[in-house]
mmCIF file of C-alpha atoms and ligand atoms in Angstrom:
data_model
loop_
_atom_site.group_PDB
_atom_site.id
_atom_site.type_symbol
_atom_site.label_atom_id
_atom_site.label_comp_id
_atom_site.label_asym_id
_atom_site.label_seq_id
_atom_site.Cartn_x
_atom_site.Cartn_y
_atom_site.Cartn_z
ATOM 1 C CA MET N 1 63.136 154.101 103.492
ATOM 2 C CA SER N 2 63.742 156.741 105.985
ATOM 3 C CA SER N 3 61.723 159.896 106.461
ATOM 4 C CA ASN N 4 64.140 162.234 104.670
ATOM 5 C CA GLN N 5 64.195 159.880 101.541
ATOM 6 C CA GLN N 6 60.600 159.873 101.168
ATOM 7 C CA PRO N 7 59.240 161.542 98.206
ATOM 8 C CA LYS N 8 58.022 165.260 99.084
ATOM 9 C CA ILE N 9 54.230 165.695 98.379
ATOM 10 C CA VAL N 10 53.705 168.963 96.481
ATOM 11 C CA ARG N 11 50.250 170.351 97.549
ATOM 12 C CA ARG N 12 47.968 171.645 95.061
ATOM 13 C CA GLN N 13 47.855 175.332 94.907
ATOM 14 C CA SER N 14 44.671 176.878 96.128
ATOM 15 C CA THR N 15 43.188 180.049 97.589
ATOM 16 C CA ARG N 16 43.003 180.505 101.350
ATOM 17 C CA ILE N 17 39.625 180.528 103.385
ATOM 18 C CA TYR N 18 39.243 180.731 107.360
ATOM 19 C CA VAL N 19 36.664 178.793 109.223
ATOM 20 C CA GLY N 20 36.785 180.529 112.446
ATOM 21 C CA HIS N 21 40.525 181.003 113.242
ATOM 22 C CA ILE N 22 41.383 178.054 111.172
ATOM 23 C CA PRO N 23 43.241 178.556 107.872
ATOM 24 C CA ILE N 24 42.159 176.320 105.059
ATOM 25 C CA GLY N 25 43.984 176.011 101.859
ATOM 26 C CA ASP N 26 47.132 177.729 100.288
ATOM 27 C CA GLY N 27 49.532 175.397 102.196
ATOM 28 C CA ALA N 28 47.745 175.638 105.480
ATOM 29 C CA PRO N 29 47.889 172.290 107.698
ATOM 30 C CA ILE N 30 45.385 169.767 106.480
ATOM 31 C CA ALA N 31 42.487 170.363 108.838
ATOM 32 C CA VAL N 32 40.568 167.286 110.404
ATOM 33 C CA GLN N 33 36.865 167.631 110.695
ATOM 34 C CA SER N 34 34.345 165.586 112.402
ATOM 35 C CA MET N 35 30.611 165.764 112.670
ATOM 36 C CA THR N 36 28.186 165.239 115.713
ATOM 37 C CA ASN N 37 25.594 162.555 115.568
ATOM 38 C CA THR N 38 23.616 163.590 118.445
ATOM 39 C CA ARG N 39 20.246 165.428 118.028
ATOM 40 C CA THR N 40 21.264 169.119 117.838
ATOM 41 C CA THR N 41 18.323 169.977 120.021
ATOM 42 C CA ASP N 42 19.854 167.887 122.840
ATOM 43 C CA VAL N 43 22.300 170.960 123.497
ATOM 44 C CA GLU N 44 23.841 168.949 126.472
ATOM 45 C CA LYS N 45 24.709 165.950 124.571
ATOM 46 C CA THR N 46 25.784 167.778 121.495
ATOM 47 C CA VAL N 47 28.059 169.987 123.544
ATOM 48 C CA ASN N 48 29.692 166.791 125.353
ATOM 49 C CA GLN N 49 30.272 165.239 122.111
ATOM 50 C CA ILE N 50 31.906 168.408 120.542
ATOM 51 C CA LYS N 51 34.131 168.599 123.686
ATOM 52 C CA ALA N 52 35.260 164.929 123.504
ATOM 53 C CA LEU N 53 36.189 165.660 119.652
ATOM 54 C CA GLU N 54 38.208 168.735 120.917
ATOM 55 C CA ARG N 55 39.878 166.518 123.297
ATOM 56 C CA VAL N 56 41.197 164.228 120.520
ATOM 57 C CA GLY N 57 42.299 167.302 118.390
ATOM 58 C CA VAL N 58 39.531 167.953 115.888
ATOM 59 C CA ASP N 59 39.982 171.266 114.099
ATOM 60 C CA LEU N 60 36.296 171.644 112.946
ATOM 61 C CA VAL N 61 33.011 170.118 113.537
ATOM 62 C CA ARG N 62 30.177 170.102 111.528
ATOM 63 C CA VAL N 63 26.521 170.155 113.109
ATOM 64 C CA SER N 64 23.545 169.524 111.349
ATOM 65 C CA VAL N 65 20.792 172.171 111.684
ATOM 66 C CA PRO N 66 17.752 170.732 110.044
ATOM 67 C CA THR N 67 15.043 172.951 111.774
ATOM 68 C CA MET N 68 14.612 176.412 113.261
ATOM 69 C CA ASP N 69 14.356 174.395 116.772
ATOM 70 C CA ALA N 70 17.981 172.980 116.069
ATOM 71 C CA ALA N 71 19.016 176.574 114.919
ATOM 72 C CA GLN N 72 18.189 177.866 118.437
ATOM 73 C CA ALA N 73 19.967 174.822 119.987
ATOM 74 C CA PHE N 74 22.976 175.660 117.734
ATOM 75 C CA LYS N 75 22.890 179.221 119.300
ATOM 76 C CA LEU N 76 23.399 177.636 122.768
ATOM 77 C CA ILE N 77 25.972 175.084 121.658
ATOM 78 C CA LYS N 78 27.848 177.697 119.916
ATOM 79 C CA GLN N 79 28.305 179.678 123.041
ATOM 80 C CA GLN N 80 29.882 176.562 124.991
ATOM 81 C CA VAL N 81 32.466 175.315 122.593
ATOM 82 C CA SER N 82 35.645 176.996 121.249
ATOM 83 C CA VAL N 83 36.213 174.695 118.045
ATOM 84 C CA PRO N 84 34.951 176.343 114.907
ATOM 85 C CA LEU N 85 31.469 175.075 113.933
ATOM 86 C CA ILE N 86 30.245 174.404 110.453
ATOM 87 C CA ALA N 87 26.223 174.149 110.217
ATOM 88 C CA ASP N 88 24.920 171.786 107.708
ATOM 89 C CA ILE N 89 21.751 173.022 106.150
ATOM 90 C CA HIS N 90 19.559 171.921 103.233
ATOM 91 C CA PHE N 91 17.256 173.884 101.301
ATOM 92 C CA ASP N 92 16.033 176.183 104.029
ATOM 93 C CA TYR N 93 17.799 179.689 103.521
ATOM 94 C CA ARG N 94 16.079 181.049 106.617
ATOM 95 C CA ILE N 95 18.116 178.545 108.911
ATOM 96 C CA ALA N 96 21.357 179.717 107.080
ATOM 97 C CA LEU N 97 20.455 183.388 107.866
ATOM 98 C CA LYS N 98 19.608 182.255 111.614
ATOM 99 C CA VAL N 99 22.779 180.518 112.358
ATOM 100 C CA ALA N 100 24.899 183.290 110.707
ATOM 101 C CA GLU N 101 23.453 185.459 113.238
ATOM 102 C CA TYR N 102 24.481 183.018 116.070
ATOM 103 C CA GLY N 103 27.993 183.230 114.890
ATOM 104 C CA VAL N 104 28.350 179.997 112.829
ATOM 105 C CA ASP N 105 31.907 179.542 111.337
ATOM 106 C CA CYS N 106 30.981 178.092 108.016
ATOM 107 C CA LEU N 107 27.783 177.298 106.018
ATOM 108 C CA ARG N 108 27.567 173.975 104.506
ATOM 109 C CA ILE N 109 24.913 174.766 101.933
ATOM 110 C CA ASN N 110 24.631 174.026 98.198
ATOM 111 C CA PRO N 111 23.535 177.261 96.400
ATOM 112 C CA GLY N 112 21.518 175.510 93.891
ATOM 113 C CA ASN N 113 19.377 173.888 96.333
ATOM 114 C CA ILE N 114 18.262 177.146 98.285
ATOM 115 C CA GLY N 115 15.640 177.871 95.561
ATOM 116 C CA LYS N 116 14.832 181.319 94.379
ATOM 117 C CA ALA N 117 17.465 183.781 93.360
ATOM 118 C CA ASP N 118 16.806 186.199 95.846
ATOM 119 C CA ARG N 119 17.139 183.803 98.630
ATOM 120 C CA ILE N 120 20.517 182.657 97.295
ATOM 121 C CA ARG N 121 21.498 186.164 97.254
ATOM 122 C CA ALA N 122 20.158 186.792 100.907
ATOM 123 C CA VAL N 123 22.552 183.955 101.911
ATOM 124 C CA VAL N 124 25.572 184.751 100.131
ATOM 125 C CA ASP N 125 25.277 188.388 101.083
ATOM 126 C CA CYS N 126 24.924 187.530 104.655
ATOM 127 C CA ALA N 127 27.959 185.169 104.347
ATOM 128 C CA ARG N 128 29.859 187.977 102.924
ATOM 129 C CA ASP N 129 29.003 190.578 105.339
ATOM 130 C CA ARG N 130 29.818 188.278 108.445
ATOM 131 C CA ASN N 131 32.914 186.692 106.592
ATOM 132 C CA ILE N 132 31.518 183.347 106.743
ATOM 133 C CA PRO N 133 32.635 180.803 104.264
ATOM 134 C CA ILE N 134 30.580 178.281 102.415
ATOM 135 C CA ARG N 135 31.079 174.558 101.831
ATOM 136 C CA ILE N 136 29.572 173.156 98.614
ATOM 137 C CA GLY N 137 29.130 169.607 99.524
ATOM 138 C CA VAL N 138 28.203 167.263 96.351
ATOM 139 C CA ASN N 139 27.305 163.576 97.210
ATOM 140 C CA ALA N 140 27.309 160.962 94.535
ATOM 141 C CA GLY N 141 23.778 159.690 96.178
ATOM 142 C CA SER N 142 21.994 163.049 95.775
ATOM 143 C CA LEU N 143 22.712 164.299 92.265
ATOM 144 C CA GLU N 144 20.298 166.493 90.382
ATOM 145 C CA LYS N 145 17.807 164.454 88.378
ATOM 146 C CA ASP N 146 18.822 165.995 84.891
ATOM 147 C CA ILE N 147 22.375 164.981 85.849
ATOM 148 C CA GLN N 148 21.295 161.513 86.892
ATOM 149 C CA GLU N 149 19.224 161.240 83.437
ATOM 150 C CA LYS N 150 22.497 162.684 81.426
ATOM 151 C CA TYR N 151 25.151 160.357 82.950
ATOM 152 C CA GLY N 152 22.809 157.271 84.004
ATOM 153 C CA GLU N 153 24.830 156.813 87.113
ATOM 154 C CA PRO N 154 26.902 158.901 89.291
ATOM 155 C CA THR N 155 30.141 159.072 87.402
ATOM 156 C CA PRO N 156 33.094 161.263 88.482
ATOM 157 C CA GLN N 157 32.034 163.570 85.832
ATOM 158 C CA ALA N 158 28.418 163.859 86.806
ATOM 159 C CA ILE N 159 29.422 164.729 90.308
ATOM 160 C CA VAL N 160 31.838 167.350 89.079
ATOM 161 C CA GLU N 161 29.237 168.806 87.000
ATOM 162 C CA SER N 162 26.964 169.221 89.667
ATOM 163 C CA ALA N 163 29.615 170.615 91.795
ATOM 164 C CA LEU N 164 30.302 173.378 88.945
ATOM 165 C CA ARG N 165 26.690 174.209 88.977
ATOM 166 C CA HIS N 166 26.943 175.452 92.676
ATOM 167 C CA VAL N 167 30.368 177.138 91.951
ATOM 168 C CA ASP N 168 28.947 179.031 89.092
ATOM 169 C CA ILE N 169 26.204 180.539 91.162
ATOM 170 C CA LEU N 170 28.759 181.734 93.762
ATOM 171 C CA ASP N 171 31.125 182.906 91.054
ATOM 172 C CA LYS N 172 28.414 184.890 89.558
ATOM 173 C CA LEU N 173 27.648 186.459 92.761
ATOM 174 C CA ASN N 174 31.450 187.274 93.019
ATOM 175 C CA PHE N 175 31.710 185.138 96.010
ATOM 176 C CA ASP N 176 35.019 183.081 96.376
ATOM 177 C CA GLN N 177 35.207 182.214 100.153
ATOM 178 C CA PHE N 178 34.321 178.646 99.681
ATOM 179 C CA LYS N 179 35.445 175.332 99.592
ATOM 180 C CA VAL N 180 34.142 172.015 97.825
ATOM 181 C CA SER N 181 33.541 168.335 98.317
ATOM 182 C CA VAL N 182 32.741 165.854 95.899
ATOM 183 C CA LYS N 183 31.953 162.617 97.891
ATOM 184 C CA ALA N 184 30.984 159.074 96.834
ATOM 185 C CA SER N 185 30.960 155.831 98.803
ATOM 186 C CA ASP N 186 33.169 154.147 95.924
ATOM 187 C CA VAL N 187 36.677 154.895 96.500
ATOM 188 C CA PHE N 188 37.472 155.203 92.632
ATOM 189 C CA THR N 189 34.612 157.405 91.682
ATOM 190 C CA ALA N 190 35.205 159.787 94.650
ATOM 191 C CA VAL N 191 39.143 160.122 93.938
ATOM 192 C CA GLU N 192 38.385 160.662 90.179
ATOM 193 C CA ALA N 193 36.031 163.402 90.853
ATOM 194 C CA TYR N 194 38.287 165.271 93.078
ATOM 195 C CA ARG N 195 41.079 164.781 90.612
ATOM 196 C CA LEU N 196 38.794 166.273 87.906
ATOM 197 C CA LEU N 197 37.738 169.115 90.156
ATOM 198 C CA ALA N 198 41.050 169.805 91.500
ATOM 199 C CA LYS N 199 42.060 171.164 87.804
ATOM 200 C CA GLN N 200 38.840 173.276 87.476
ATOM 201 C CA ILE N 201 38.584 175.495 90.313
ATOM 202 C CA LYS N 202 41.111 177.206 92.676
ATOM 203 C CA GLN N 203 39.107 176.993 96.026
ATOM 204 C CA PRO N 204 40.391 174.614 98.709
ATOM 205 C CA LEU N 205 38.938 170.943 98.546
ATOM 206 C CA HIS N 206 37.442 168.975 101.580
ATOM 207 C CA LEU N 207 38.044 165.338 101.321
ATOM 208 C CA GLY N 208 35.907 162.301 102.239
ATOM 209 C CA ILE N 209 34.681 159.118 101.186
ATOM 210 C CA THR N 210 31.003 159.137 102.028
ATOM 211 C CA GLU N 211 29.229 156.431 104.104
ATOM 212 C CA ALA N 212 32.485 154.573 104.228
ATOM 213 C CA GLY N 213 31.457 151.957 106.585
ATOM 214 C CA GLY N 214 32.034 150.922 110.073
ATOM 215 C CA ALA N 215 35.152 151.502 112.268
ATOM 216 C CA ARG N 216 37.370 149.189 110.457
ATOM 217 C CA SER N 217 36.207 148.976 106.957
ATOM 218 C CA GLY N 218 35.592 152.675 107.020
ATOM 219 C CA ALA N 219 38.906 153.383 107.867
ATOM 220 C CA VAL N 220 40.470 151.117 105.462
ATOM 221 C CA LYS N 221 38.378 152.790 102.503
ATOM 222 C CA SER N 222 39.004 156.258 103.610
ATOM 223 C CA ALA N 223 42.683 155.400 104.132
ATOM 224 C CA ILE N 224 43.035 154.446 100.581
ATOM 225 C CA GLY N 225 40.811 157.074 98.931
ATOM 226 C CA LEU N 226 42.062 159.955 100.933
ATOM 227 C CA GLY N 227 45.657 158.631 100.909
ATOM 228 C CA MET N 228 45.823 158.453 97.004
ATOM 229 C CA LEU N 229 44.528 162.075 96.901
ATOM 230 C CA LEU N 230 46.569 163.461 99.479
ATOM 231 C CA ALA N 231 49.777 161.838 98.065
ATOM 232 C CA GLU N 232 48.976 163.718 94.841
ATOM 233 C CA GLY N 233 48.752 166.833 96.792
ATOM 234 C CA ILE N 234 45.138 167.310 96.651
ATOM 235 C CA GLY N 235 42.929 167.977 99.700
ATOM 236 C CA ASP N 236 43.108 170.824 102.364
ATOM 237 C CA THR N 237 40.687 169.398 104.984
ATOM 238 C CA LEU N 238 39.117 166.085 105.467
ATOM 239 C CA ARG N 239 36.579 163.965 107.215
ATOM 240 C CA VAL N 240 36.701 160.241 107.744
ATOM 241 C CA SER N 241 33.120 159.241 107.895
ATOM 242 C CA LEU N 242 32.540 156.253 110.078
ATOM 243 C CA ALA N 243 29.438 154.559 111.503
ATOM 244 C CA ALA N 244 31.084 154.670 114.748
ATOM 245 C CA ASP N 245 31.880 157.226 117.462
ATOM 246 C CA PRO N 246 32.925 160.643 116.032
ATOM 247 C CA THR N 247 36.096 160.748 118.013
ATOM 248 C CA GLU N 248 37.334 157.577 115.972
ATOM 249 C CA GLU N 249 36.780 159.736 112.761
ATOM 250 C CA VAL N 250 39.328 162.218 113.970
ATOM 251 C CA LYS N 251 41.941 159.554 115.075
ATOM 252 C CA VAL N 252 41.765 157.955 111.826
ATOM 253 C CA GLY N 253 42.073 161.326 110.070
ATOM 254 C CA PHE N 254 45.217 162.118 112.063
ATOM 255 C CA ASP N 255 46.581 158.490 111.527
ATOM 256 C CA ILE N 256 46.059 159.095 107.528
ATOM 257 C CA LEU N 257 47.994 162.235 107.670
ATOM 258 C CA GLN N 258 50.571 160.868 109.799
ATOM 259 C CA SER N 259 51.092 157.840 107.915
ATOM 260 C CA LEU N 260 51.751 160.077 104.776
ATOM 261 C CA ARG N 261 54.067 162.505 106.957
ATOM 262 C CA ILE N 262 51.612 165.397 106.142
ATOM 263 C CA ARG N 263 50.871 166.397 109.689
ATOM 264 C CA ALA N 264 51.531 164.654 113.323
ATOM 265 C CA ARG N 265 49.739 164.800 116.288
ATOM 266 C CA GLY N 266 50.588 162.746 119.236
ATOM 267 C CA ILE N 267 52.530 159.480 119.144
ATOM 268 C CA ASN N 268 53.108 157.425 116.038
ATOM 269 C CA PHE N 269 53.493 153.804 117.331
ATOM 270 C CA ILE N 270 55.640 151.587 115.475
ATOM 271 C CA ALA N 271 54.994 147.923 116.490
ATOM 272 C CA CYS N 272 55.808 144.572 115.259
ATOM 273 C CA PRO N 273 52.908 142.106 114.507
ATOM 274 C CA THR N 274 54.613 139.695 117.111
ATOM 275 C CA CYS N 275 55.474 135.923 116.686
ATOM 276 C CA SER N 276 56.915 133.372 118.866
ATOM 277 C CA ARG N 277 60.118 135.368 119.292
ATOM 278 C CA GLN N 278 58.511 138.085 121.188
ATOM 279 C CA GLU N 279 60.053 138.636 124.534
ATOM 280 C CA PHE N 280 57.074 140.655 126.234
ATOM 281 C CA ASP N 281 53.532 141.095 125.176
ATOM 282 C CA VAL N 282 53.826 143.462 122.296
ATOM 283 C CA ILE N 283 50.190 143.789 121.417
ATOM 284 C CA SER N 284 48.810 144.450 124.814
ATOM 285 C CA THR N 285 51.576 147.004 125.524
ATOM 286 C CA VAL N 286 50.572 148.804 122.531
ATOM 287 C CA ASN N 287 46.951 148.844 123.263
ATOM 288 C CA ALA N 288 47.351 149.959 127.076
ATOM 289 C CA LEU N 289 49.946 152.677 125.971
ATOM 290 C CA GLU N 290 47.731 153.963 122.810
ATOM 291 C CA GLN N 291 44.873 154.422 125.744
ATOM 292 C CA ARG N 292 46.996 155.687 128.517
ATOM 293 C CA LEU N 293 48.522 158.491 126.251
ATOM 294 C CA GLU N 294 45.690 159.655 124.244
ATOM 295 C CA ASP N 295 46.107 163.220 125.896
ATOM 296 C CA ILE N 296 49.655 163.645 124.400
ATOM 297 C CA ILE N 297 49.814 165.852 121.498
ATOM 298 C CA THR N 298 53.514 166.337 120.777
ATOM 299 C CA PRO N 299 54.398 164.389 117.707
ATOM 300 C CA MET N 300 56.807 161.528 118.374
ATOM 301 C CA ASP N 301 57.799 158.153 116.913
ATOM 302 C CA VAL N 302 57.910 155.280 119.602
ATOM 303 C CA SER N 303 58.654 151.826 118.363
ATOM 304 C CA ILE N 304 57.723 148.665 120.390
ATOM 305 C CA ILE N 305 59.374 145.801 118.972
ATOM 306 C CA GLY N 306 59.202 142.141 120.547
ATOM 307 C CA CYS N 307 62.895 141.101 120.154
ATOM 308 C CA VAL N 308 66.126 141.857 118.682
ATOM 309 C CA VAL N 309 65.360 140.949 115.084
ATOM 310 C CA ASN N 310 63.881 144.109 114.095
ATOM 311 C CA GLY N 311 63.916 145.836 117.598
ATOM 312 C CA PRO N 312 67.289 147.715 117.449
ATOM 313 C CA GLY N 313 66.737 148.966 113.912
ATOM 314 C CA GLU N 314 63.527 150.479 114.462
ATOM 315 C CA ALA N 315 64.294 151.898 117.834
ATOM 316 C CA LEU N 316 67.478 153.653 116.461
ATOM 317 C CA ALA N 317 65.316 155.526 113.870
ATOM 318 C CA SER N 318 62.607 156.322 116.466
ATOM 319 C CA THR N 319 62.563 159.193 119.138
ATOM 320 C CA LEU N 320 62.195 156.286 121.878
ATOM 321 C CA GLY N 321 62.064 152.604 121.262
ATOM 322 C CA VAL N 322 62.114 149.148 123.002
ATOM 323 C CA ALA N 323 63.714 146.242 121.428
ATOM 324 C CA GLY N 324 62.562 143.049 123.297
ATOM 325 C CA GLY N 325 65.151 140.924 125.625
ATOM 326 C CA SER N 326 65.021 138.206 127.920
ATOM 327 C CA GLN N 327 63.595 139.678 131.149
ATOM 328 C CA LYS N 328 64.759 142.977 130.221
ATOM 329 C CA SER N 329 64.613 144.968 126.921
ATOM 330 C CA GLY N 330 66.757 147.415 125.395
ATOM 331 C CA PHE N 331 65.669 151.081 125.693
ATOM 332 C CA TYR N 332 66.554 153.603 123.021
ATOM 333 C CA GLU N 333 66.302 157.316 122.905
ATOM 334 C CA ASP N 334 67.164 159.652 119.849
ATOM 335 C CA GLY N 335 69.057 156.768 118.167
ATOM 336 C CA GLU N 336 70.997 155.811 121.085
ATOM 337 C CA ARG N 337 70.880 152.495 123.387
ATOM 338 C CA VAL N 338 70.597 154.353 126.691
ATOM 339 C CA GLY N 339 69.557 151.445 129.114
ATOM 340 C CA ARG N 340 67.064 148.523 129.776
ATOM 341 C CA ILE N 341 63.595 148.132 131.053
ATOM 342 C CA ASP N 342 62.216 145.331 132.938
ATOM 343 C CA ASN N 343 59.786 143.383 130.737
ATOM 344 C CA ASP N 344 57.057 143.091 133.527
ATOM 345 C CA LYS N 345 57.131 146.760 134.107
ATOM 346 C CA MET N 346 57.030 147.533 130.311
ATOM 347 C CA ILE N 347 53.881 149.624 130.420
ATOM 348 C CA GLN N 348 54.520 151.890 133.400
ATOM 349 C CA GLU N 349 57.935 152.468 132.649
ATOM 350 C CA LEU N 350 57.386 153.217 128.909
ATOM 351 C CA GLU N 351 54.481 155.680 129.880
ATOM 352 C CA ALA N 352 56.529 157.594 132.215
ATOM 353 C CA LYS N 353 59.364 157.721 129.836
ATOM 354 C CA ILE N 354 57.238 158.934 126.903
ATOM 355 C CA ARG N 355 55.354 161.569 129.126
ATOM 356 C CA ALA N 356 58.842 162.857 130.189
ATOM 357 C CA LYS N 357 59.807 163.082 126.545
ATOM 358 C CA ALA N 358 56.795 164.645 125.476
ATOM 359 C CA GLN N 359 57.063 167.351 128.051
ATOM 360 C CA LEU N 360 60.647 168.005 127.061
ATOM 361 C CA LEU N 361 60.045 168.242 123.360
ATOM 362 C CA ALA N 362 56.846 170.452 123.894
ATOM 363 C CA ASN N 363 59.159 172.873 125.993
ATOM 364 C CA ARG N 364 61.702 172.965 123.290
ATOM 365 C CA ILE N 365 59.037 174.002 120.679
ATOM 366 C CA THR N 366 57.695 176.632 122.968
ATOM 367 C CA ALA N 367 61.241 177.953 123.415
ATOM 368 C CA LYS N 368 61.813 178.055 119.707
ATOM 369 C CA GLU N 369 58.527 179.805 119.316
ATOM 370 C CA ILE N 370 59.206 182.277 121.863
ATOM 371 C CA VAL N 371 62.684 183.013 120.236
HETATM 372 FE FE1 LIG C 401 58.557 138.231 115.838
HETATM 373 FE FE2 LIG C 401 60.652 139.685 116.639
HETATM 374 FE FE3 LIG C 401 59.743 140.339 114.119
HETATM 375 FE FE4 LIG C 401 58.516 140.980 116.479
HETATM 376 S S1 LIG C 401 60.265 141.564 115.569
HETATM 377 S S2 LIG C 401 57.458 139.833 114.764
HETATM 378 S S3 LIG C 401 58.966 139.347 117.985
HETATM 379 S S4 LIG C 401 60.846 138.258 114.941
#
């Protein structure tokens, strides 16, 4: 099925909030988020990790701020990075007030966990005064005791009931600048919870399958869970939770969005699984190019196919493509066969051609924006 025959995803209507300069909801591009896993008090390491996340295109970064020392570190971190930061705070409302003073872009705090009403009001008033949105984040693993007892297990209904309690608190305080997540490690539970919640509130939803797993299994679980929701139009931001380097979370996040043709960043490689017909080493070529071209952000489809069985067809439908041939492979650009590439120079030649094309497309996009 070609891209223009694909069913159009109709996004769920939601309100709009801004996390720093990033718009969330109401049709804004789905934002890709990650979270640092360094000690927040180690400012240098945390800043370096946030910068690595920025290089792979992250839109929002969450940093946990468990103590007042971490809040002081947060102040220094915030001064050294440009991507909007979300502070993850549990229970201690004073930390929320502190990071607000230090310029936090979003508070991830559940109002129901803050305690007394005057403390909740203090945090919400501060968020309102400073234009800081809140993210309510409910996890299946940490539901309130009475909800656990009522439902017996963390069902989708139980998770949503917990989320709506926090939402009610903000509603009563007339605060609507928030987004909500209802995460579970079980794909079906999380998906159903999001579906239920999507019908009950108008705010943006932050998607995630929590504690999804290691790099491979977590990516698969997230792709299935988030993919089901995104295909239904549900979700305004997302995080792929992996027990791996956080930059992997961002790459998988973009891959999920790219697979659904929701949002593209960088090169979408189309490669065959290879077999004895391949005329050059497809797998090592794709791996090498993925690494070498990580810095390219211009969206483009590049097909790398080992022989003429599927090569020309895929190449004709891609921005650039090669179809394996003996010694030399056919090279295609914008749906036309334009030359050949020596198989033993495949990686270097393709890298150069992809870079040149990315530059050309980027210039065209800029020219259009100027017009
Ligand atoms: Fe094998 Fe050719 Fe198919 Fe690749 S495209 S898997 S090389 S038959």
